[in-house]
Amino acid sequence: QKEVEQNSGPLSVPEGAIASLNCTYSDRGSQSFFWYRQYSGKSPELIMFIYSNGDKEDGRFTAQLNKASQYVSLLIRDSQPSDSATYLCAVKENTGFQKLVFGTGTRLLVSP
Amino acid sequence: EAQVTQNPRYLITVTGKKLTVTCSQNMNHEYMSWYRQDPGLGLRQIYYSMNVEVTDKGDVPEGYKVSRKEKRNFPLILESPSPNQTSLYFCASSSTTGARGYTFGSGTRLTVV
């Protein structure tokens, strides 16, 4: 079973700060990486996806991928209390199927 | 609106009473999947389907059944529910390429007493 590891948190940051969320994965052949945001009791919502090494920016969110280190991260700039949620890292297995393997998530708390 | 629709949102049932959770998507996605989410264990895949009449087990299939008779529907069947199946369930779908990940349904919170 391929693994995706995340620190469960909570990660606490003040409003306006940068939140940095990290994820490591075990399948070196993985090609596609996703970040989901999940509010308590709600369904996961896709925030970002990244396929290539380097950074990908979308508004306040930046995804970073380092395949050599098997490491993917999500930066949230100017964090807001509404960003308080659990962030799930997901990795698509290199099997040709669409199976995503999810980490257990990092809980982010943004204090006003 | 593109969406995955799950029903019911909440369900309380008794041990052994068969139940079905429905899932329907309107995006013409080939791939559909069921996950359960438990505290500390994250999302675990129960079953998935690559297309009509093509289904396969995920990581935790015991106690569950699925069928895919139509492309848009992928119901989850618990023929004899047990308390250890109390969980939050999500249906998800994606295109064949999976390029944009999954779209999730709103979830079904199941309690088996």
Coordinates of N, CA, C and O in Angstrom, one line a residue, chain A residues 7-66:
Chain A
N7 N 1.5 15.6 8.8 CA 1.5 15.9 10.2 C 0.0 16.2 10.6 O -0.6 17.1 9.9
S8 N -0.5 15.6 11.6 CA -1.9 15.8 11.9 C -2.3 17.2 12.5 O -3.4 17.7 12.4
G9 N -1.2 17.8 13.0 CA -1.4 19.2 13.6 C -2.1 19.1 15.0 O -2.0 18.1 15.6
P10 N -2.8 20.2 15.4 CA -3.1 21.3 14.6 C -1.9 22.3 14.4 O -1.0 22.4 15.2
L11 N -1.9 22.9 13.2 CA -1.0 24.0 12.9 C -1.7 25.3 13.2 O -2.7 25.6 12.5
S12 N -1.2 26.0 14.1 CA -1.8 27.3 14.5 C -1.0 28.5 13.9 O 0.2 28.6 14.2
V13 N -1.7 29.4 13.2 CA -1.0 30.6 12.7 C -1.9 31.8 13.0 O -3.1 31.6 13.0
P14 N -1.3 32.9 13.1 CA -2.2 34.1 13.3 C -2.7 34.6 11.9 O -2.1 34.3 10.9
E15 N -3.8 35.3 12.0 CA -4.3 35.9 10.7 C -3.3 36.7 10.0 O -2.6 37.5 10.7
G16 N -3.2 36.6 8.7 CA -2.2 37.3 7.9 C -0.9 36.7 7.7 O -0.1 37.1 6.9
A17 N -0.6 35.6 8.5 CA 0.6 34.9 8.3 C 0.6 33.9 7.2 O -0.5 33.7 6.6
I18 N 1.7 33.3 6.9 CA 1.8 32.2 5.9 C 1.7 30.9 6.6 O 2.5 30.6 7.6
A19 N 0.8 30.1 6.1 CA 0.7 28.7 6.7 C 1.4 27.8 5.7 O 1.2 27.9 4.5
S20 N 2.2 26.9 6.2 CA 2.9 25.9 5.4 C 2.5 24.5 5.8 O 2.7 24.1 6.9
L21 N 2.0 23.8 4.8 CA 1.5 22.4 5.1 C 2.3 21.5 4.2 O 2.6 21.7 3.0
N22 N 2.7 20.4 4.8 CA 3.7 19.5 4.2 C 3.2 18.1 4.0 O 2.3 17.6 4.8
C23 N 3.7 17.4 3.0 CA 3.2 16.0 2.7 C 4.4 15.3 2.1 O 5.1 15.8 1.2
T24 N 4.6 14.0 2.5 CA 5.6 13.2 1.8 C 4.8 11.9 1.3 O 3.8 11.5 1.9
Y25 N 5.4 11.3 0.3 CA 4.7 10.1 -0.3 C 5.7 9.1 -0.6 O 6.9 9.4 -0.8
S26 N 5.3 7.8 -0.7 CA 6.2 6.7 -0.8 C 6.4 6.2 -2.2 O 7.5 5.6 -2.5
D27 N 5.4 6.4 -3.1 CA 5.5 5.9 -4.5 C 6.3 6.9 -5.4 O 5.8 7.9 -5.8
R28 N 7.6 6.5 -5.6 CA 8.4 7.4 -6.4 C 7.9 7.6 -7.8 O 8.3 8.6 -8.4
G29 N 7.1 6.7 -8.3 CA 6.5 6.9 -9.7 C 5.3 7.8 -9.8 O 4.8 8.0 -10.9
S30 N 4.8 8.3 -8.7 CA 3.6 9.1 -8.7 C 3.9 10.4 -9.5 O 4.9 10.9 -9.5
Q31 N 2.8 10.7 -10.2 CA 2.9 11.8 -11.2 C 2.0 13.0 -10.9 O 2.2 14.1 -11.3
S32 N 0.9 12.8 -10.1 CA -0.1 13.8 -9.9 C -0.4 14.0 -8.4 O -0.5 13.0 -7.7
F33 N -0.5 15.2 -8.0 CA -0.6 15.5 -6.6 C -1.7 16.6 -6.4 O -1.8 17.5 -7.2
F34 N -2.4 16.4 -5.4 CA -3.6 17.2 -5.2 C -3.7 17.7 -3.7 O -3.3 16.9 -2.8
W35 N -4.2 18.9 -3.5 CA -4.5 19.4 -2.2 C -6.0 19.6 -2.1 O -6.6 20.3 -3.0
Y36 N -6.6 19.1 -1.1 CA -8.0 19.3 -0.8 C -8.2 20.0 0.6 O -7.4 19.7 1.5
R37 N -9.2 20.8 0.6 CA -9.6 21.4 1.9 C -10.9 20.8 2.4 O -11.8 20.6 1.6
Q38 N -11.0 20.5 3.6 CA -12.2 19.8 4.2 C -12.6 20.5 5.5 O -11.8 20.5 6.5
Y39 N -13.7 21.1 5.5 CA -14.3 21.7 6.7 C -14.9 20.5 7.5 O -15.4 19.6 6.9
S40 N -15.0 20.7 8.8 CA -15.6 19.6 9.6 C -16.9 19.2 9.2 O -17.9 20.0 9.0
G41 N -17.0 17.9 8.9 CA -18.3 17.3 8.5 C -18.7 17.5 7.1 O -19.8 17.1 6.6
K42 N -17.9 18.2 6.3 CA -18.1 18.5 4.9 C -17.3 17.6 4.0 O -16.4 16.9 4.5
S43 N -17.5 17.7 2.7 CA -16.8 16.9 1.8 C -15.5 17.6 1.4 O -15.4 18.9 1.4
P44 N -14.5 16.9 1.0 CA -13.2 17.5 0.5 C -13.5 18.3 -0.7 O -14.2 17.9 -1.6
E45 N -12.8 19.4 -0.8 CA -12.9 20.4 -1.9 C -11.5 20.6 -2.5 O -10.6 20.9 -1.8
L46 N -11.4 20.4 -3.8 CA -10.1 20.5 -4.5 C -9.6 22.0 -4.5 O -10.3 22.9 -4.9
I47 N -8.4 22.2 -4.0 CA -7.8 23.5 -4.0 C -6.8 23.7 -5.1 O -6.8 24.6 -5.9
M48 N -5.8 22.7 -5.2 CA -4.7 22.8 -6.1 C -4.4 21.4 -6.6 O -4.6 20.4 -5.9
F49 N -3.8 21.4 -7.8 CA -3.2 20.1 -8.3 C -1.9 20.6 -9.0 O -1.7 21.7 -9.5
I50 N -0.9 19.7 -8.9 CA 0.4 20.0 -9.4 C 1.0 18.7 -10.0 O 0.9 17.6 -9.4
Y51 N 1.7 18.8 -11.2 CA 2.3 17.7 -11.8 C 3.8 17.8 -12.0 O 4.5 16.8 -12.0
S52 N 4.3 19.0 -12.0 CA 5.7 19.2 -12.4 C 6.4 19.7 -11.2 O 5.9 20.5 -10.3
N53 N 7.7 19.4 -11.1 CA 8.6 20.0 -10.1 C 8.5 21.5 -10.1 O 8.5 22.1 -11.1
G54 N 8.6 22.1 -8.9 CA 8.6 23.5 -8.8 C 7.3 24.0 -8.1 O 6.7 23.3 -7.3
D55 N 7.0 25.3 -8.4 CA 5.9 25.9 -7.7 C 4.8 26.2 -8.7 O 5.0 26.4 -9.9
K56 N 3.6 26.1 -8.1 CA 2.4 26.5 -8.9 C 1.5 27.4 -8.0 O 1.2 27.0 -6.9
E57 N 1.2 28.6 -8.5 CA 0.5 29.6 -7.7 C -0.9 29.8 -8.2 O -1.2 29.8 -9.4
D58 N -1.8 29.9 -7.3 CA -3.2 30.2 -7.6 C -3.8 31.1 -6.5 O -4.2 30.6 -5.4
G59 N -3.8 32.4 -6.7 CA -4.3 33.3 -5.7 C -3.4 33.3 -4.5 O -2.2 33.4 -4.6
R60 N -4.0 33.0 -3.3 CA -3.2 33.0 -2.1 C -2.5 31.6 -1.8 O -1.8 31.5 -0.9
F61 N -2.8 30.7 -2.7 CA -2.2 29.3 -2.5 C -1.1 29.1 -3.5 O -1.1 29.5 -4.7
T62 N 0.0 28.4 -3.0 CA 1.1 28.0 -3.8 C 1.4 26.5 -3.4 O 1.6 26.2 -2.3
A63 N 1.4 25.7 -4.4 CA 1.7 24.3 -4.3 C 3.2 24.1 -4.7 O 3.6 24.7 -5.7
Q64 N 4.0 23.3 -4.0 CA 5.4 23.1 -4.3 C 5.6 21.6 -4.4 O 5.2 20.9 -3.5
L65 N 6.3 21.2 -5.4 CA 6.6 19.8 -5.6 C 8.0 19.5 -5.8 O 8.7 20.2 -6.6
N66 N 8.6 18.5 -5.1 CA 9.9 18.1 -5.3 C 9.9 16.6 -5.4 O 9.9 15.9 -4.4

